[in-house]
Coordinates of C-alpha atoms and ligand atoms in Angstrom, one line a residue:
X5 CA -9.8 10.0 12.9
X6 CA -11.6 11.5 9.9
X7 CA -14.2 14.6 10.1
X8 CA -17.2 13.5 8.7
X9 CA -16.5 16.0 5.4
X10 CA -13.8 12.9 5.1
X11 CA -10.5 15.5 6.4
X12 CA -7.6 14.5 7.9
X13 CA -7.0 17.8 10.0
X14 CA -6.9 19.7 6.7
X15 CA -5.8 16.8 3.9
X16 CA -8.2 14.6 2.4
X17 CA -11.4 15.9 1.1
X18 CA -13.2 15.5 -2.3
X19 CA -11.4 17.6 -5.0
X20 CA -13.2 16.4 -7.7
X21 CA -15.4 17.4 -11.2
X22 CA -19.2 17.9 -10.2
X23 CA -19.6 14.5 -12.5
X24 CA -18.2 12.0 -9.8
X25 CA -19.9 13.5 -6.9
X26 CA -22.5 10.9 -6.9
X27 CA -20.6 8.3 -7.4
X28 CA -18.4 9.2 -3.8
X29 CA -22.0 9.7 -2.5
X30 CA -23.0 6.4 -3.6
X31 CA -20.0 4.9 -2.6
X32 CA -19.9 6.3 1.0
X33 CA -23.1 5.2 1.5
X34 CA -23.1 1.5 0.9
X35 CA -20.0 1.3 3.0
X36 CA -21.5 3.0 5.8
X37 CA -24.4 0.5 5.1
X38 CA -21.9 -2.7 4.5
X39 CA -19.4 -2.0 7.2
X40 CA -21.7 -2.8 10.0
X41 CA -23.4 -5.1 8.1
X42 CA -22.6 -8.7 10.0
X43 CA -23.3 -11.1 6.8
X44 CA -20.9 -8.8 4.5
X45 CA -18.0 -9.2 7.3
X46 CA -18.9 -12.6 7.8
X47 CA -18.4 -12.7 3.7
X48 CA -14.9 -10.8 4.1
X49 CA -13.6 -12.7 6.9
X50 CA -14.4 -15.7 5.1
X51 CA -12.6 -14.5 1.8
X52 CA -9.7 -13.5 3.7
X53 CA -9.2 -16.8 5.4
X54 CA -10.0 -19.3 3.2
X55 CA -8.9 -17.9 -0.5
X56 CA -6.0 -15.4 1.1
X57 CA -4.7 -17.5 3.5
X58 CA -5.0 -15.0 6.0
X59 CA -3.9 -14.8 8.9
X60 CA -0.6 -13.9 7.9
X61 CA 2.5 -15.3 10.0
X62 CA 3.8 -13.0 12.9
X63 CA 7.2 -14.7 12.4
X64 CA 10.3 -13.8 15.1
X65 CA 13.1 -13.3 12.9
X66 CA 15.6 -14.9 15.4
X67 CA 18.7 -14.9 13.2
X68 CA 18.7 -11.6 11.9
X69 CA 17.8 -10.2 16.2
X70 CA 21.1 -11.7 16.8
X71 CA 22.8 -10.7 14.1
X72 CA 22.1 -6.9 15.0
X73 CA 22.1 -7.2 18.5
X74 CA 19.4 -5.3 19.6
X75 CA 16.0 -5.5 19.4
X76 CA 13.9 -8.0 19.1
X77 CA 12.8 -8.1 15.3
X78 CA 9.0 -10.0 14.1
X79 CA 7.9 -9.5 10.3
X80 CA 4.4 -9.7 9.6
X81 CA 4.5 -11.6 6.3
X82 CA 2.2 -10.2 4.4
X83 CA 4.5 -11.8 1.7
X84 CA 2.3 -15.3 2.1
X85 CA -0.7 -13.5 0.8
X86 CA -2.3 -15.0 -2.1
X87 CA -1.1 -13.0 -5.0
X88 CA 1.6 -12.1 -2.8
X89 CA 0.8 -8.8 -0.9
X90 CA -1.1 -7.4 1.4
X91 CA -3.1 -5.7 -2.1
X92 CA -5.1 -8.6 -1.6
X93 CA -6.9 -7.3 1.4
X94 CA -8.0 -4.3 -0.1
X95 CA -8.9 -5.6 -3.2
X96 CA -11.9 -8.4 -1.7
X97 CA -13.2 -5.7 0.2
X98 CA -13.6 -3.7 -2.6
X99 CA -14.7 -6.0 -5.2
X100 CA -17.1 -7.8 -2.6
X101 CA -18.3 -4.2 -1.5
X102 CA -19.1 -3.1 -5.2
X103 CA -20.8 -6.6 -5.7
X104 CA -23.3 -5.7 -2.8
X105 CA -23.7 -2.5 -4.5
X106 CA -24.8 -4.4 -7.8
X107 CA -21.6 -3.4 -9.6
X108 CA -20.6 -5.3 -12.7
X109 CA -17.4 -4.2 -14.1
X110 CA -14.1 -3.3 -11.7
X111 CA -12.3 -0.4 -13.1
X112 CA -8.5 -0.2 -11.7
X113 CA -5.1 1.7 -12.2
X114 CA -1.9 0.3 -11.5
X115 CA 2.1 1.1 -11.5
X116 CA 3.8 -1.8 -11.6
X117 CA 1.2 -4.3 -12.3
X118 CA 0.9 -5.4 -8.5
X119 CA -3.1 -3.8 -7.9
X120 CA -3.7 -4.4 -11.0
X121 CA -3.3 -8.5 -11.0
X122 CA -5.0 -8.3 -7.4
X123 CA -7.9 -6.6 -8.9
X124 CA -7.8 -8.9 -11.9
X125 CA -7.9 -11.9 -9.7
X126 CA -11.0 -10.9 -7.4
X127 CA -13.2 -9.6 -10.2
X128 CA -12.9 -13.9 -11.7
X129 CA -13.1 -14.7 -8.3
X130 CA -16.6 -12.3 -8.4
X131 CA -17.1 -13.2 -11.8
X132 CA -17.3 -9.4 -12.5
X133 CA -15.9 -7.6 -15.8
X134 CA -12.3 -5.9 -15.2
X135 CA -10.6 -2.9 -17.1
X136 CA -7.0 -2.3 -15.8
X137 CA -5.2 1.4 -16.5
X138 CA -1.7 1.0 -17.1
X139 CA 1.0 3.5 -18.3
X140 CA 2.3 2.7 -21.8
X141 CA 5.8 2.9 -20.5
X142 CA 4.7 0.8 -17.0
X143 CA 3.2 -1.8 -19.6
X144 CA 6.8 -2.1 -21.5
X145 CA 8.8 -2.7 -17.7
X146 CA 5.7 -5.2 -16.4
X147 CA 5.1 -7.5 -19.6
X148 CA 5.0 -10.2 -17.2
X149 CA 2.1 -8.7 -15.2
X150 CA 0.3 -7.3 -18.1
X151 CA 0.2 -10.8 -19.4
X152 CA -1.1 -12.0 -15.7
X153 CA -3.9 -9.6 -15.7
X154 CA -5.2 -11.0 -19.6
X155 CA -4.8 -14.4 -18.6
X156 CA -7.0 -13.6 -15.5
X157 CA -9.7 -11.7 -17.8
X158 CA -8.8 -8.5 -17.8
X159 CA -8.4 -6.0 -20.4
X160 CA -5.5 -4.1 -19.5
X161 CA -5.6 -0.4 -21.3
X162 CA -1.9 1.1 -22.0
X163 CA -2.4 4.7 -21.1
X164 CA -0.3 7.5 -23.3
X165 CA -1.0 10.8 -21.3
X166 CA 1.6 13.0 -19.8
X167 CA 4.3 10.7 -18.3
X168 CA 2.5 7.5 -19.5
X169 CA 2.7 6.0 -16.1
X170 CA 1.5 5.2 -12.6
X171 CA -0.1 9.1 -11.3
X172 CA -1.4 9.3 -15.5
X173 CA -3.3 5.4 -15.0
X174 CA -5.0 7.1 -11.8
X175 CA -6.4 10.4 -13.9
X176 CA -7.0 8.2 -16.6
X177 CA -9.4 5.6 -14.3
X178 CA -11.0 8.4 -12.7
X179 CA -12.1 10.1 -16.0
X180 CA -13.5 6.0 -17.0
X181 CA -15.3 5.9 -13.6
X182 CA -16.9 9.4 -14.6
X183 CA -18.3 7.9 -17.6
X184 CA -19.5 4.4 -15.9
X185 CA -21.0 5.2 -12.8
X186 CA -24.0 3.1 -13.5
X187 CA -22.5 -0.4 -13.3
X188 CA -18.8 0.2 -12.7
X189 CA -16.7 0.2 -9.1
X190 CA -13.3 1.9 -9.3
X191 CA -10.9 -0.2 -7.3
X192 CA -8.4 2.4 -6.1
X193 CA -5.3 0.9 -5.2
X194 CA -3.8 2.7 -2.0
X195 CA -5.3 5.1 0.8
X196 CA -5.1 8.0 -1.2
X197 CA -7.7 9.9 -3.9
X198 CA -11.2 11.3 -3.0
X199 CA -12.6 10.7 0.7
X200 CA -14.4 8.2 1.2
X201 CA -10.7 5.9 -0.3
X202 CA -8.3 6.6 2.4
X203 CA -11.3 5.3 4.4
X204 CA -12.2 2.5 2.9
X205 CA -8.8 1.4 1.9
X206 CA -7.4 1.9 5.5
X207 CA -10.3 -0.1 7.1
X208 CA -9.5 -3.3 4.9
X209 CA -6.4 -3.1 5.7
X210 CA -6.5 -3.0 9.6
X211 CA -6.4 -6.6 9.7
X212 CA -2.8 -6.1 9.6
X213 CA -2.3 -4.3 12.7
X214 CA -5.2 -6.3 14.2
X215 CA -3.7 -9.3 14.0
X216 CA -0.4 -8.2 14.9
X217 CA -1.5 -6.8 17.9
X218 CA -3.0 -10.0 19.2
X219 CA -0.4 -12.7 17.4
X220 CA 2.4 -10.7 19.4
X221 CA 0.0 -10.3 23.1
X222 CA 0.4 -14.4 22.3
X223 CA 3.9 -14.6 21.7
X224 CA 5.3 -11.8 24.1
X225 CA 2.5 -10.8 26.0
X226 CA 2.4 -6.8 24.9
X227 CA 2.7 -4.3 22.4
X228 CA 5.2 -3.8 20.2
X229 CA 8.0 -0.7 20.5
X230 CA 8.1 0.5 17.2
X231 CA 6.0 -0.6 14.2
X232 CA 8.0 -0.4 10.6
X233 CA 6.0 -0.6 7.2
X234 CA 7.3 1.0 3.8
X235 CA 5.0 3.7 2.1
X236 CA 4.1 4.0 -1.6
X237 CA 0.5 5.8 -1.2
X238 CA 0.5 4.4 2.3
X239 CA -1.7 1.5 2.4
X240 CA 0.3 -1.5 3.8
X241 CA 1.5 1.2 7.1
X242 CA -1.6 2.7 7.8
X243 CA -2.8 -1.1 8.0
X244 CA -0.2 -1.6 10.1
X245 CA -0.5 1.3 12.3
X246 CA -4.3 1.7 12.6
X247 CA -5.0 -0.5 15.6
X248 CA -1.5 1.0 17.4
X249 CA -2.4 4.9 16.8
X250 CA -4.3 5.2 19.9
X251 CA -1.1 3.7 22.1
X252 CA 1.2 6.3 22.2
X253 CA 3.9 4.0 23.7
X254 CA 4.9 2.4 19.8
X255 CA 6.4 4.1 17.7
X256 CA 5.1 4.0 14.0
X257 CA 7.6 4.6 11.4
X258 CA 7.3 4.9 7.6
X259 CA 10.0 4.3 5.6
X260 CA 9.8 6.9 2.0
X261 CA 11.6 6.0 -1.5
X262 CA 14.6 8.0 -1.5
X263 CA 15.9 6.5 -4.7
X264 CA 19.4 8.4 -5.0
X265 CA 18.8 10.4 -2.5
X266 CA 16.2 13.0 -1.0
X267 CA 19.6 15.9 -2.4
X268 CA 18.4 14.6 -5.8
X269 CA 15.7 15.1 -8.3
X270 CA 15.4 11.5 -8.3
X271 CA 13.5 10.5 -5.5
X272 CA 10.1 9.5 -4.5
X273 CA 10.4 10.8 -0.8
X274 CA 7.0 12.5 -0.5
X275 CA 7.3 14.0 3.3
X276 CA 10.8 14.8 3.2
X277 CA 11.1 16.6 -0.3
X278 CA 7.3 17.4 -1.1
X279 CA 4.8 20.4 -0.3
X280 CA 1.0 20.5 0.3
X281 CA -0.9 20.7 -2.6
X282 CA -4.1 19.5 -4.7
X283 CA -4.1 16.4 -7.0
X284 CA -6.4 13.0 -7.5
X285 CA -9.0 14.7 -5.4
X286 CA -7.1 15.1 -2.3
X287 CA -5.2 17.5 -0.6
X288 CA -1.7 15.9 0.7
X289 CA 1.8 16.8 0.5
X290 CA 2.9 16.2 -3.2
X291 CA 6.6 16.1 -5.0
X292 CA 6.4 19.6 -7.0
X293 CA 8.4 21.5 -9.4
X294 CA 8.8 24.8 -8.9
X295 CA 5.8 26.3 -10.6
X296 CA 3.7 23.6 -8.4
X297 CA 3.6 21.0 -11.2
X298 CA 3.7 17.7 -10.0
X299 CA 7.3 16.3 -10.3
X300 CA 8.5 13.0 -12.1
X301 CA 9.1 10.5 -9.5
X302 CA 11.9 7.7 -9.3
X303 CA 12.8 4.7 -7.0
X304 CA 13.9 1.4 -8.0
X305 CA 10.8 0.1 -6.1
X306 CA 7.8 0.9 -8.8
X307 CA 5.4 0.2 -6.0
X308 CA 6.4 3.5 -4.4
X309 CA 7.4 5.7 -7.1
X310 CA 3.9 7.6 -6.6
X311 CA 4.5 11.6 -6.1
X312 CA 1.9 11.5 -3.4
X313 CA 1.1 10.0 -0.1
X314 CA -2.2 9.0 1.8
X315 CA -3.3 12.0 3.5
X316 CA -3.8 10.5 7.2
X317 CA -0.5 10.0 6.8
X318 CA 0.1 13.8 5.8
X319 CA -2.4 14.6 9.4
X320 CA -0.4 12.0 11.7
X321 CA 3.1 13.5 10.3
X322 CA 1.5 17.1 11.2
X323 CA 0.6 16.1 14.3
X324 CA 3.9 13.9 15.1
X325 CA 2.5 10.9 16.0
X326 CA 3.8 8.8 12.6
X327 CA 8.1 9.4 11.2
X328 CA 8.5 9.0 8.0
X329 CA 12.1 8.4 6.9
X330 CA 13.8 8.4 3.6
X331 CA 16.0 5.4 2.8
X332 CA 17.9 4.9 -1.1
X333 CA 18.1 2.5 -3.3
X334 CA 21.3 1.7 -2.0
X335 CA 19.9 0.9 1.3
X336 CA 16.8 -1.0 -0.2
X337 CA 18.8 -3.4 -2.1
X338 CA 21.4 -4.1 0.5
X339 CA 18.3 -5.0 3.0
X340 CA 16.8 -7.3 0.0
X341 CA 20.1 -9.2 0.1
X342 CA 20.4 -9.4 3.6
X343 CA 16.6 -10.7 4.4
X344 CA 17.5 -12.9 2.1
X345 CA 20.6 -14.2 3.3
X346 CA 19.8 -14.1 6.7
X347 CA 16.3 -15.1 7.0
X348 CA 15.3 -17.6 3.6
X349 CA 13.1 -14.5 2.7
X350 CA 13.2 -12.7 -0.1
X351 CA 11.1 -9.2 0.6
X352 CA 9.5 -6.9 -2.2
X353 CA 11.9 -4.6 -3.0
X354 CA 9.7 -2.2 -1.6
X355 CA 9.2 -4.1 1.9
X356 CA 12.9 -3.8 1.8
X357 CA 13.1 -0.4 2.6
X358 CA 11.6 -1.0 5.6
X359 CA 14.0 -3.9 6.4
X360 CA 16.8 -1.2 5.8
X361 CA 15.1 1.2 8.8
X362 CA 15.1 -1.8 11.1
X363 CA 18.5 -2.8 10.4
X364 CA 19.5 0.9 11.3
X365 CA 17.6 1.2 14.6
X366 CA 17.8 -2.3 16.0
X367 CA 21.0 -2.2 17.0
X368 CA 20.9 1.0 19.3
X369 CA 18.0 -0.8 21.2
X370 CA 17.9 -2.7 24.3
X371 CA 17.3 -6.4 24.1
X372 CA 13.7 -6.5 25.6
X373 CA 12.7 -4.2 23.1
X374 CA 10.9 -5.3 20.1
X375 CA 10.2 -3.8 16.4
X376 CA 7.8 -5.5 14.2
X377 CA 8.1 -5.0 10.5
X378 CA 5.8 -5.5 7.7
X379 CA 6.8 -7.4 4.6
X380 CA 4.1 -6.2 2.3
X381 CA 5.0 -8.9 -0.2
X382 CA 7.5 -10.9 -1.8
X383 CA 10.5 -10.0 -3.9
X384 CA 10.5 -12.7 -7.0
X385 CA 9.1 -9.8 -8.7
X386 CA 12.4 -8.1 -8.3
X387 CA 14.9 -10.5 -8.5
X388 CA 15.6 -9.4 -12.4
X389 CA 15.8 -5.5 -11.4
X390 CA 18.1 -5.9 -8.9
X391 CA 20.4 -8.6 -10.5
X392 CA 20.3 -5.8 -12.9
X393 CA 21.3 -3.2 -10.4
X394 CA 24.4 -5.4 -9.2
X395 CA 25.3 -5.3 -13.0
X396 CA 24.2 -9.0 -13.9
X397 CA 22.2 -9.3 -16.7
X398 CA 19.5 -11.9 -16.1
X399 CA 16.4 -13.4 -18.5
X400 CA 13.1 -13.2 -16.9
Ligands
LIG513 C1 1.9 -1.6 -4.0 C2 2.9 -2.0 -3.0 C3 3.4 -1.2 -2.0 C4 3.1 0.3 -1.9 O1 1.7 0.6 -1.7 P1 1.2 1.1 -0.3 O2 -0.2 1.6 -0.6 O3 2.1 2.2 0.2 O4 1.2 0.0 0.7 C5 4.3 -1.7 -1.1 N1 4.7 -3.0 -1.1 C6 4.2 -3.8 -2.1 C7 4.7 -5.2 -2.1 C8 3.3 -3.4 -3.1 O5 2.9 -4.2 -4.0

């Protein structure tokens, strides 16, 4: 899928100061190296099994495929991941590919806390040194997960710069890497930022759609119709998608932060409201102002309130082989409740808007069709926000 100048039909590339160049250099060559390499994948696949808990469950959500009527619905719990997301995946093969490369100190950014505490947790895993960027006004809303990523090691850095969140922790961790190139890795967080990221980040996490391709072959004996994943910067769907792109038959949908609506200034929808442009080294399609500025973002999910998204998922919406659809807050919640109600699950509030999509489809669908639908973690996280949201003041 990607040109070997690391383009997505004409996203992606390396937008970035002449100072990090051989660091991406560096980078792209130990993966080339590593990803072939049968003892570091023997490494990985042990990391992912034994200290993840991977496989993750391909579990048939019988009650909530009668109570739409339609479809056949399976969620790929990625929910069940140690640390409780797919981040996980990303993160070992990261922190185990900068260990090869003799890399003592993980550098990260993070929104919500979520990459961050991932991060954290490999680099004592690794026993490597770990510096976490964090808006000022992120670290405020995530106390909980800024105390995590301490109590794990980490030195977590509030960050004070334009907005003082999520997209100002990325700029800020880039200008760190500049300046540590020599014995730091930067962990980035989602597909997204210079090439070779979206690569890297999108290989580790295949083993989503990897395993759901063969866990469903076992339980239904083909493919699935339509594949459903939620996208922030777009790293739990492209892992979802990756081993399905090739099969035009299924459908892959990505389901966008619409907060109060894609009408509104308050939204996070990146395909549906945004434009191409320029920013974090890549070339995507970005929420803009109207002097091209990068917009404020909102959602109620901070895991997807990025102004961005991945840019092969800017190329396979070009090309029409990926929807991505918009769904509110509104929507989002009402899905958290019902997975929860239905199913004994309790979804991150940002899995839940792709719970909403699936609740809107299924229905219209024959019976022998299936949907699978990836819960890219789990919603206690959430459960104070949207109590909150309901009007019900809960303690954390
Ligand atoms: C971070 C996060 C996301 C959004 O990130 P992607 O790169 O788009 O996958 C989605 N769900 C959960 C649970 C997250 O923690």
């Amino acid at each position: 899928m990607t040109n070997p100048d690391g383009r997505f039909g004409i996203h992606g590339g390396q937008y970035i100061p002449e100072t990090l160049m051989n660091a991406v250099i560096e980078l792209e060559k130990a993966y080339n190296h590593y990803k072939k390499d049968p003892a570091f994948n023997r490494e990985l696949t042990e990391l992912f099994n034994e200290y993840a808990g991977r496989p993750s469950r391909l579990y048939y959500a019988e009650k909530m495929t009668g109570d739409l009527g339609g479809a056949r619905i399976y969620l790929k719990r990625e929910d069940l991941n140690h640390t409780g997301a797919h981040k996980i995946n990303n993160v070992l093969g990261q922190a185990l590919l900068a260990k090869k490369m003799g890399k003592k100190r993980l550098i990260a950014e993070t929104g919500a806390g979520q990459h961050g505490v991932a991060t954290a947790t490999a680099a004592a895993l690794m026993g490597m040194e770990c510096v976490v960027f964090m808006g000022k006004e992120d670290t405020l809303r995530q106390a909980l997960n800024v105390y995590r990523m301490r109590l794990l090691g980490a030195q977590v850095v509030p960050v004070m710069t334009g907005t003082a969140t999520l997209k100002d922790a990325v700029s800020e961790a880039l200008r760190e890497w500049t300046s540590r190139v020599d014995d730091a890795h930067y962990c980035l967080g989602s597909v997204m930022g210079p090439h070779p990221f979206p690569v890297i980040v999108r290989d580790f996490q295949a083993v989503i759609s990897k395993e759901i391709r063969w866990q469903l072959m076992q339980k239904e004996g083909r493919l699935p119709d339509v594949v459903i994943a939620c996208v922030g910067g777009g790293s739990n769907a492209i892992g979802s998608f990756w081993h399905f792109i090739e099969d035009k038959g299924v459908r892959l949908i990505g389901c966008e932060a619409a907060g109060r609506g894609v009408d509104t200034q308050e939204t996070a929808a990146t395909i549906a409201t945004g434009k191409p442009g320029i920013f974090h080294g890549m070339k995507s399609y970005f929420c803009q102002d109207q002097y091209g500025q990068i917009a404020p973002v909102y959602s109620i999910s901070a895991g997807l309130d990025y102004p961005g998204i991945g840019p092969e998922h800017a190329h396979l919406h070009d090309m029409g082989r990926a929807e991505y659809v918009p769904v509110t807050d509104e929507e989002a919640v009402n899905a958290f409740e019902y997975l929860a109600r239905t199913e004994g699950i309790i979804p991150a509030i940002e899995s839940a808007h792709a719970i909403a999509h699936a609740m809107k489809i299924a229905p219209d669908m024959d019976r022998d069709r299936i949907i699978t639908v990836t819960i890219s973690g789990r919603g206690d996280k959430d459960c104070a926000a949207i109590a909150r949201y309901r009007g019900e003041d809960i303690h954390e």
